[in-house]
CSV table of C-alpha atoms and ligand atoms in Angstrom, one decimal:
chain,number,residue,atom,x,y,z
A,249,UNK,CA,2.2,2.4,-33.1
A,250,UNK,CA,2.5,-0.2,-30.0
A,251,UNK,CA,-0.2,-2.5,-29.9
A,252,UNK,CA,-1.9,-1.6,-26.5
A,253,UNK,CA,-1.4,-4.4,-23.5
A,254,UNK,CA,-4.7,-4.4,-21.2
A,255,UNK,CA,-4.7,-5.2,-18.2
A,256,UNK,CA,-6.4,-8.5,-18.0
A,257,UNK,CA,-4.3,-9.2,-21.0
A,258,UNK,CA,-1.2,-9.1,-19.3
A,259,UNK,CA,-2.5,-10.6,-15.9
A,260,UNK,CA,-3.5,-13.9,-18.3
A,261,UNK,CA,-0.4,-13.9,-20.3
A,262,UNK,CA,1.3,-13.8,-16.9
A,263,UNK,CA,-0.3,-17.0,-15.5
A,264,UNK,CA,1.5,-18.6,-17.6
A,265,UNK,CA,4.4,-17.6,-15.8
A,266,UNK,CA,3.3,-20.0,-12.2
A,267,UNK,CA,2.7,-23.3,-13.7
A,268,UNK,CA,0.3,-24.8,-11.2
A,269,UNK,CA,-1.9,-21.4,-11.5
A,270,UNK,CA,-5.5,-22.4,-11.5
A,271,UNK,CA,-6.5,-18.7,-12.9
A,272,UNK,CA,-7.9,-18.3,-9.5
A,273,UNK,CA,-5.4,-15.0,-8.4
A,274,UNK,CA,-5.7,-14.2,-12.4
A,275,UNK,CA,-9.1,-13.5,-11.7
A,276,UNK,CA,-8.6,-11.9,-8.3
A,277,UNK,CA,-6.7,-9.2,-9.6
A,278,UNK,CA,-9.0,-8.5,-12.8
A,279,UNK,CA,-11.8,-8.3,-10.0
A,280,UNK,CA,-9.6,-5.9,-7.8
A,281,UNK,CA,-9.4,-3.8,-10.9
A,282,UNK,CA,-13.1,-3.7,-11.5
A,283,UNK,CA,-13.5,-2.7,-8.4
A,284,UNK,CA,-10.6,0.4,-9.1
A,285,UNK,CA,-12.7,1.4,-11.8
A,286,UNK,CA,-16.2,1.6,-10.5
A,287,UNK,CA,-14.3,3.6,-7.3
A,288,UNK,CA,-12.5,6.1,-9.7
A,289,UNK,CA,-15.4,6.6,-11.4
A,290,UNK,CA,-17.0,7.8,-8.0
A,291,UNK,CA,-14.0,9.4,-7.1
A,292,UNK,CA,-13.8,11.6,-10.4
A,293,UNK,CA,-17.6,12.6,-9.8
A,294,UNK,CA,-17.2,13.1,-6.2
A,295,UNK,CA,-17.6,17.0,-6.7
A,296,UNK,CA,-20.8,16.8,-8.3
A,297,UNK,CA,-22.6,14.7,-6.0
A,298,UNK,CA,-23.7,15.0,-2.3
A,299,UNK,CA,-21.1,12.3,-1.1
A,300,UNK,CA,-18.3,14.2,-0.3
A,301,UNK,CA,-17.2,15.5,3.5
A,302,UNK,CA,-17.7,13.2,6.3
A,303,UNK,CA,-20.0,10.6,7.3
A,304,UNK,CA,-21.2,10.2,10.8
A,305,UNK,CA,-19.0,7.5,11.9
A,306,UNK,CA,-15.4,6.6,13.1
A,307,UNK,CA,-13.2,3.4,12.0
A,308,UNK,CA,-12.0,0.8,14.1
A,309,UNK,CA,-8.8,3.1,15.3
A,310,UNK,CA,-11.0,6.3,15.8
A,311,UNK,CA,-10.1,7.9,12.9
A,312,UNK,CA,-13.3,10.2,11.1
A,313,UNK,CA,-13.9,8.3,7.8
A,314,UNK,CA,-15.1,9.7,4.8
A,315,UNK,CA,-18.4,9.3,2.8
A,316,UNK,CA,-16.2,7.8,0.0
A,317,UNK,CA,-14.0,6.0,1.5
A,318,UNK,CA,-17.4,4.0,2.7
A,319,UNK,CA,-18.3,3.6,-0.4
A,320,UNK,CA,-15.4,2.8,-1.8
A,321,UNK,CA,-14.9,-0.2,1.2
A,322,UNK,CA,-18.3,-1.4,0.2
A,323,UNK,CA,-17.3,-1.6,-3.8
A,324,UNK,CA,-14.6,-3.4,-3.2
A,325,UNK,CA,-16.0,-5.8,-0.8
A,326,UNK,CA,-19.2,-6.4,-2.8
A,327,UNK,CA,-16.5,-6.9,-6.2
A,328,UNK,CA,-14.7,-9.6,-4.5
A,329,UNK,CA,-18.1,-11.3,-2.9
A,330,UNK,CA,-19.5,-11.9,-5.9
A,331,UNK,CA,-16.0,-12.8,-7.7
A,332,UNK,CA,-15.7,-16.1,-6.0
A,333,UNK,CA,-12.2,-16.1,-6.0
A,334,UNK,CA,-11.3,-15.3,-2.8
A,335,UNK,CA,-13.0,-16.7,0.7
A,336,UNK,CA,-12.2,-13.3,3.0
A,337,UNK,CA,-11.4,-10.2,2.9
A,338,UNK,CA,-10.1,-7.1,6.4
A,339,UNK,CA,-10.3,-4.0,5.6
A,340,UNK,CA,-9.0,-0.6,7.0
A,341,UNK,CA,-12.2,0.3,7.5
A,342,UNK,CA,-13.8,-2.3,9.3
A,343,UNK,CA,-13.5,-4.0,13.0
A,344,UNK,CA,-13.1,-8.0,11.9
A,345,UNK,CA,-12.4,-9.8,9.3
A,346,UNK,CA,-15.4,-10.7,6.6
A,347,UNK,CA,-15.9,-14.0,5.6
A,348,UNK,CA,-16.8,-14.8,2.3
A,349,UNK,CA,-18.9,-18.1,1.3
A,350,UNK,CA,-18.3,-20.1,-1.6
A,351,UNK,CA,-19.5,-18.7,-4.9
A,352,UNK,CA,-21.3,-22.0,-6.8
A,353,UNK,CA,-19.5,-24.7,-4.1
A,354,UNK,CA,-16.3,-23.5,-5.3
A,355,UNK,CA,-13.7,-23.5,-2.3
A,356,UNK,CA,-11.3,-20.3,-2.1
A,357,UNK,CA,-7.9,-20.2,-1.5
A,358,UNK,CA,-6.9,-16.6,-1.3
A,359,UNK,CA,-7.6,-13.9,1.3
A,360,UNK,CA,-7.8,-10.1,0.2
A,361,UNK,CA,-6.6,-7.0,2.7
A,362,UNK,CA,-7.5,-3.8,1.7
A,363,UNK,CA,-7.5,0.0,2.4
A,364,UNK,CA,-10.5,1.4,0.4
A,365,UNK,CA,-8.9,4.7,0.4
A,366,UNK,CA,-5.6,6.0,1.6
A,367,UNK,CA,-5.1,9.3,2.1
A,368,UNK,CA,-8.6,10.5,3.2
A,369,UNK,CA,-8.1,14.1,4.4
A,370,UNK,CA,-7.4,14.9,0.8
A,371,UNK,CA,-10.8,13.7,-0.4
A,372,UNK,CA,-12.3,17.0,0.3
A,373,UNK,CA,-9.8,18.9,-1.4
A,374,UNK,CA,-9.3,17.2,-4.4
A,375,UNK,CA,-6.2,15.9,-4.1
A,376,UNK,CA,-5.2,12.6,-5.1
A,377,UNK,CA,-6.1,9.5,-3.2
A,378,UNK,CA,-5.3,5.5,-3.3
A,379,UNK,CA,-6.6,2.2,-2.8
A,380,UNK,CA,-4.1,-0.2,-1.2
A,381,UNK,CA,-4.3,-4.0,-1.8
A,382,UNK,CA,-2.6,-7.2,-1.0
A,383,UNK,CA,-3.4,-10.9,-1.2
A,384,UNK,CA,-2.4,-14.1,1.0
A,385,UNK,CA,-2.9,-18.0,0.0
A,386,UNK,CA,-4.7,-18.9,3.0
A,387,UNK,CA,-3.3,-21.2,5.9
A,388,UNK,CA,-7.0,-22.4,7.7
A,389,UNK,CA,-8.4,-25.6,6.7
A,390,UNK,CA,-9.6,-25.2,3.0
A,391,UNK,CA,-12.8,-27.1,3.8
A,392,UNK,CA,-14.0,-24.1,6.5
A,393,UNK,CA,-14.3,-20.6,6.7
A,394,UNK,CA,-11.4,-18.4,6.5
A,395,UNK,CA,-9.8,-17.6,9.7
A,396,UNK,CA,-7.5,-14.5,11.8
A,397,UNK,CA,-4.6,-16.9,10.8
A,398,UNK,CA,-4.8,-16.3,7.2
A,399,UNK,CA,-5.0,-12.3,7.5
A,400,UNK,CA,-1.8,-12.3,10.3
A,401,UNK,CA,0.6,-13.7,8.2
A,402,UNK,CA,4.0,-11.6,7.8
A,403,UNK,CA,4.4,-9.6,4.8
A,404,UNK,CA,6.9,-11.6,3.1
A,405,UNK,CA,4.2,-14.4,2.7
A,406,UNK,CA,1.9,-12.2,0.1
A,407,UNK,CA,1.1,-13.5,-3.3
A,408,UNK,CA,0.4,-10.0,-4.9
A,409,UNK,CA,-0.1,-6.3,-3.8
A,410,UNK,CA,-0.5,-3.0,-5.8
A,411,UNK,CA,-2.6,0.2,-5.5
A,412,UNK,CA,-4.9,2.2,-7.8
A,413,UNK,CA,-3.9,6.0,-7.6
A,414,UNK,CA,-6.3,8.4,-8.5
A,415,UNK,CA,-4.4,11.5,-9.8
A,416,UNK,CA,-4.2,13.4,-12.7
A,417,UNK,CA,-4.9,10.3,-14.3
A,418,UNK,CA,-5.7,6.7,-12.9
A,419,UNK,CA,-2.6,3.9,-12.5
A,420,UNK,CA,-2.9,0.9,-11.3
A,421,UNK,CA,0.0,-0.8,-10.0
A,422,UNK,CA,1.0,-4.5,-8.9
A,423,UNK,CA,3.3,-7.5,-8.1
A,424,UNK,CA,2.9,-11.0,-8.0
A,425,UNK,CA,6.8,-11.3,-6.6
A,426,UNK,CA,8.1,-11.0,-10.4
A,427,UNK,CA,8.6,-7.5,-11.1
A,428,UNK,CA,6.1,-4.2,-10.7
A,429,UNK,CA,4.5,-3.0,-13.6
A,430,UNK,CA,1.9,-0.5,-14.2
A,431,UNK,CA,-1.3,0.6,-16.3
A,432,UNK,CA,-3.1,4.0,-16.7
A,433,UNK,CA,-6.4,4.0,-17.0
A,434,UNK,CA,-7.7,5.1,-20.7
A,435,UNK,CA,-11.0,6.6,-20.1
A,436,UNK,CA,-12.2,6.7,-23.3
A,437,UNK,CA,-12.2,2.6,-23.7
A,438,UNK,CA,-12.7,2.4,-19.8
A,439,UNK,CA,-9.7,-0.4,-19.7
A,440,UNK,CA,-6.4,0.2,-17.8
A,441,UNK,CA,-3.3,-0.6,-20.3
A,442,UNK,CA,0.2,-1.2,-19.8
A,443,UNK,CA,2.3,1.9,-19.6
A,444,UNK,CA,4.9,1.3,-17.5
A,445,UNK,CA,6.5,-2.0,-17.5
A,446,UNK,CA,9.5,-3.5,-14.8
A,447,UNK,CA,9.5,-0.2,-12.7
A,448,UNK,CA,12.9,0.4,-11.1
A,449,UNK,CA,13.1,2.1,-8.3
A,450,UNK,CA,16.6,4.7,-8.4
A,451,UNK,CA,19.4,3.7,-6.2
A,452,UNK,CA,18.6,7.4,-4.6
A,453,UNK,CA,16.5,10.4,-5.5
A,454,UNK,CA,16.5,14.4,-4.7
A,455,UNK,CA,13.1,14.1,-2.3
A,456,UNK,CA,12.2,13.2,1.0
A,457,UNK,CA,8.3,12.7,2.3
A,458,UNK,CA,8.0,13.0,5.8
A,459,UNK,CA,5.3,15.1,7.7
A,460,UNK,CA,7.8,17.7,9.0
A,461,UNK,CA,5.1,19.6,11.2
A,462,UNK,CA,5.9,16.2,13.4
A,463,UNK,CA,9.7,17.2,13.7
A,464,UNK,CA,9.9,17.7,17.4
A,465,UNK,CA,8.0,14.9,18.2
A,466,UNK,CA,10.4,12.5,16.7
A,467,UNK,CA,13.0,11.0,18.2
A,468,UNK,CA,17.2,12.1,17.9
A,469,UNK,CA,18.0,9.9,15.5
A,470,UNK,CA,15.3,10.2,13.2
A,471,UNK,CA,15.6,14.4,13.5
A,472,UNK,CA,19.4,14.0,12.7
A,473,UNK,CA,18.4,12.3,9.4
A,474,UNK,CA,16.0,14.9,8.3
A,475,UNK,CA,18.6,17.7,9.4
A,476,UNK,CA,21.0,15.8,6.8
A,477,UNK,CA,18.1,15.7,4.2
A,478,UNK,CA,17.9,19.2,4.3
A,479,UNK,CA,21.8,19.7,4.5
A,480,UNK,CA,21.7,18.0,1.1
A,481,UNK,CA,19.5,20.1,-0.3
A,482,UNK,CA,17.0,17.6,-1.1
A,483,UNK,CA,13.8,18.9,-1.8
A,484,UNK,CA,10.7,18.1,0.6
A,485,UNK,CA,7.5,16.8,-0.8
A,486,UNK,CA,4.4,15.5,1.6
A,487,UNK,CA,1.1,14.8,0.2
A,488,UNK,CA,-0.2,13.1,3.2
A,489,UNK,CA,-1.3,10.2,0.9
A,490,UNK,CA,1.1,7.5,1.6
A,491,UNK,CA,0.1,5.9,-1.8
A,492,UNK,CA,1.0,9.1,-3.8
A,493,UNK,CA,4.2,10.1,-1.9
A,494,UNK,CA,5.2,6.8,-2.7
A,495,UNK,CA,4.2,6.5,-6.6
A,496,UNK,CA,6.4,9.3,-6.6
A,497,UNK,CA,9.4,8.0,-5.2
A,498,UNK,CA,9.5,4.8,-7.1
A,499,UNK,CA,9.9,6.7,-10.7
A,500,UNK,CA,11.6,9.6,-9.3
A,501,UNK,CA,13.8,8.3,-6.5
A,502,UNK,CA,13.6,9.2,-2.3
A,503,UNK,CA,12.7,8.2,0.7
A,504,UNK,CA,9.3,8.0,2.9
A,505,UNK,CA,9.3,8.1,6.6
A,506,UNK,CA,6.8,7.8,8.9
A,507,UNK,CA,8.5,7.3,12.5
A,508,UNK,CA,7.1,6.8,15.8
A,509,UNK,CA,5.7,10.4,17.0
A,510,UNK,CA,4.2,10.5,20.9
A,511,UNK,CA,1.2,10.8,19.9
A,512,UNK,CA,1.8,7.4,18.0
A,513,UNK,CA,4.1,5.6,19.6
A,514,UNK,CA,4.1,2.4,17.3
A,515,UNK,CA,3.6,5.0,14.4
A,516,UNK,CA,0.5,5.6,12.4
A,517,UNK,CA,0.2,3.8,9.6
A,518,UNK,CA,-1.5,0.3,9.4
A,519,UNK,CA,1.3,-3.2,8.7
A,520,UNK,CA,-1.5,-5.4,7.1
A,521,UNK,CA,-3.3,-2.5,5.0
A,522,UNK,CA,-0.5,0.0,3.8
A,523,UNK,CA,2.9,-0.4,5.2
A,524,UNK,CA,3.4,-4.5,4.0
A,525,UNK,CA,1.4,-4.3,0.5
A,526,UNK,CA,3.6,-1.1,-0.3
A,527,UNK,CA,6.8,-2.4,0.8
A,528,UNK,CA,6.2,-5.6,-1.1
A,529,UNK,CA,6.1,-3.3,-4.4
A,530,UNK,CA,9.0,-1.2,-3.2
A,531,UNK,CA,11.3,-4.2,-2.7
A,532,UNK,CA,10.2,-5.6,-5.9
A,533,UNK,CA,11.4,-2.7,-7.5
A,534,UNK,CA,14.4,-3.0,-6.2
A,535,UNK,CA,14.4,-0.7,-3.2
A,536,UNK,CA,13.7,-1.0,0.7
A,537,UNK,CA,11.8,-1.3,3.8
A,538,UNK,CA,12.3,-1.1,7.2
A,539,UNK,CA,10.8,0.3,10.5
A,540,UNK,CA,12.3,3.4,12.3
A,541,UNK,CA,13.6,0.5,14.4
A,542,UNK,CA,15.8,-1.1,11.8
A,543,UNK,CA,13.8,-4.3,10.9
A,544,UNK,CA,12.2,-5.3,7.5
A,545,UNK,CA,9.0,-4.8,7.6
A,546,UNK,CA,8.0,-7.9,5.2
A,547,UNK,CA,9.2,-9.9,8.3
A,548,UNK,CA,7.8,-8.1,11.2
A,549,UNK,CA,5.4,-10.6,13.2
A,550,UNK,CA,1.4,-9.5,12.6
A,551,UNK,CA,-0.6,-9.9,16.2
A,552,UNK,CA,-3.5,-7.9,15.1
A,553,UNK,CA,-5.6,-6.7,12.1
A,554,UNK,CA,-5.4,-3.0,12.6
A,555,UNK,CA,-1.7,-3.1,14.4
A,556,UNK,CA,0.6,-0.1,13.9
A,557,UNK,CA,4.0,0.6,12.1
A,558,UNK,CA,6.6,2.8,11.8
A,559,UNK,CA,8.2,3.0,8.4
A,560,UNK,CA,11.3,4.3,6.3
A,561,UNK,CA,11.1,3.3,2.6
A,562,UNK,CA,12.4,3.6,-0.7
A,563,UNK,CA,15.4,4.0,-2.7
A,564,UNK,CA,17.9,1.4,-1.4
A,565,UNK,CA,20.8,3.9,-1.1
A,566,UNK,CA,19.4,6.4,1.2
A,567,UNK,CA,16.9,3.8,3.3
A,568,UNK,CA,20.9,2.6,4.2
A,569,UNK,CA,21.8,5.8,5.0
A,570,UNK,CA,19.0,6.5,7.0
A,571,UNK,CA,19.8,3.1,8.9
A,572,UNK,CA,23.5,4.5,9.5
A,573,UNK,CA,22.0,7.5,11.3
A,574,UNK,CA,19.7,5.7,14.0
A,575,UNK,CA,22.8,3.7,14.4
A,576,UNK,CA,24.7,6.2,15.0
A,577,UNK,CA,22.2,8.4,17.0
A,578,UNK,CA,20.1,6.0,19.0
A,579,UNK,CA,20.3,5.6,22.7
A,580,UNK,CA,19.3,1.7,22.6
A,581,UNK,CA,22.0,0.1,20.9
A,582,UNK,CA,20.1,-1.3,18.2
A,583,UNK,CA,23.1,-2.5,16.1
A,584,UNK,CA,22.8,-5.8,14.2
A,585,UNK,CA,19.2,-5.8,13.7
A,586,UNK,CA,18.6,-5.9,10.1
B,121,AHM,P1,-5.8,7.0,6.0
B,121,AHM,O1,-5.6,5.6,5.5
B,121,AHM,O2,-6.7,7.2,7.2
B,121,AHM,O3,-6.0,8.0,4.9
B,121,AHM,O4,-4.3,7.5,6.7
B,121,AHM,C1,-3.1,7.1,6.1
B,121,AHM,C2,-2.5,8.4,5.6
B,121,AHM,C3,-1.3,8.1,4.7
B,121,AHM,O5,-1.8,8.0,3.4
B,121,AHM,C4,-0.5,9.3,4.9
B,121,AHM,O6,0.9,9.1,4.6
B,121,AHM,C5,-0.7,9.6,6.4
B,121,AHM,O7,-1.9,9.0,6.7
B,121,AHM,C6,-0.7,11.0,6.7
B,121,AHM,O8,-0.8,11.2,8.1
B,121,AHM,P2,-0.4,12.6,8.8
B,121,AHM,O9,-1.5,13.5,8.5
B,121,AHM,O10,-0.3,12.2,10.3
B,121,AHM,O11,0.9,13.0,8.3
B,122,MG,MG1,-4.6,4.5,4.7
């Protein structure tokens, strides 16, 4: 039998791997899983207690937010206060950014963004659901708090990202910029454990994950593409939880799209909280991630906390193809952006 890896097993044995580590992101991401736990365990219950449906309140971009994805915002927060290991954290789910004092004197050097839970219209239904995390070294003066700077840096500067998915059964899964691995979470020990190691995203797959109800609100280009989806008989699959829909395409091969609709005209999902941590994993697994517009997302410029982005990612061969159709189709000649 193979000797089971735990998580915070393999995070230590993978310090080993930046030589100036301090432990300090070692014990970032063992916090960060903490924190999955104590929400899955909330999540798995959510049925049998009076916190599902909607609480009385709207997030920072107006949309209705859950009773767990409230609680789930203030587990993770109150996991990485008391960890001491990082000095600030922005959430989906909240306005500003939260500054986060020293913990015993000891200065932080790492910033945590978050979305509690991804995917919230599913809550209700019991569908699955995802926690989205990445972490930046900070760029404000060590010796103060943190600062806007540290949370608007550009994708391509985060240290680590991953996401929890709670499905049928609980993964958690990250990078450090080395490879994307993954652990289920073994209930009856209550630790998550290495179960899928160097995950490879395939060069293409037999799925696309687009919310199709949006078809005539898209633009040419991006309607030709899904016409030639369908022409290839590649089958349709939209959970309308970013985090699944793209769990799914990194074993099994496709592409996700979420272009600019009129309703959203810089498209709907968030840079900083979903669209850079998951590209980050994508393109460490080998596949890739650009806007609707052509440019990688890692590099896109950050002006705000809760600013907007279209996306197309996944399997390298057909995010290419995908890019050779808004060439081809656009109105703006949009050729040699990358
Ligand atoms: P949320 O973070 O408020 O749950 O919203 C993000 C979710 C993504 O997980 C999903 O891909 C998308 O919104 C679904 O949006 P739509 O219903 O417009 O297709
Ligand atoms: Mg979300």
């Amino acid at each position: 039998m193979n000797r089971i890896v735990t998580l915070d097993e393999f995070i230590i044995r993978r310090q080993k791997d930046f030589p100036f580590a301090s432990g300090e992101l070692t014990g970032l991401l063992r916090d960060i899983g903490v924190a999955a736990k104590i929400v899955n365990r909330e999540v798995n219950k959510a049925g049998l207690l009076n916190i599902l449906g909607v609480a009385d309140s709207q997030n920072s971009t107006g949309d209705v937010v859950q009773k767990l994805d409230l609680y789930a915002n203030d587990k993770l927060i109150e996991c990485l206060k008391n960890s001491g290991e990082c000095c600030g954290v922005a959430s989906e789910e909240c306005e500003e950014l939260i500054a986060i004092p020293p913990v015993d004197d000891k200065p932080s050097k790492y910033v945590v963004v978050f979305d509690p839970l991804d995917g919230s219209s599913n809550i209700d239904v019991n569908v699955s659901v995802g926690t989205i995390f990445g972490i930046y070294r900070r760029v404000s003066d060590p010796a103060g708090p943190c600062a806007i700077e540290d949370f608007l840096q550009p994708g391509n500067q985060l240290v680590a990202a991953g996401y929890v998915l709670y499905g049928t059964s609980t993964l958690l899964v990250y990078t450090t910029g080395r490879g994307v691995n993954g652990f289920t979470l073994d209930p009856t020990i209550g630790e998550f454990c290495l179960s899928h190691q160097n995950i490879q995203i395939p060069a293409r797959g037999n799925y696309y994950s687009v919310n199709q109800g949006y078809y005539l609100k898209f633009d040419l280009e991006m309607r030709r593409y899904i016409d030639h989806c369908s022409d290839m008989n590649l089958m349709l699959r939209y959970i309308g939880s970013m985090v699944s829909d793209i769990h799914r395409i990194l074993f099994q091969g496709g592409i996700f799209l979420y272009p600019n609709t009129r309703k959203y005209p810089q498209g709907k999902l968030r840079l900083v909280y979903e669209c850079n941590p998951l590209s980050f994993i994508v393109e460490q697994a080998g596949g890739k991630a650009m806007t609707c517009q052509l440019e990688r997302v890692l590099d896109l410029e950050v002006n705000h906390l809760h600013q907007r982005a279209t996306i197309a990612m996944g399997s390298p061969d057909m995010v290419d193809e995908m890019k050779e159709f808004v060439q081809r189709y656009s109105a703006t000649p949009i050729f040699g952006k990358r």
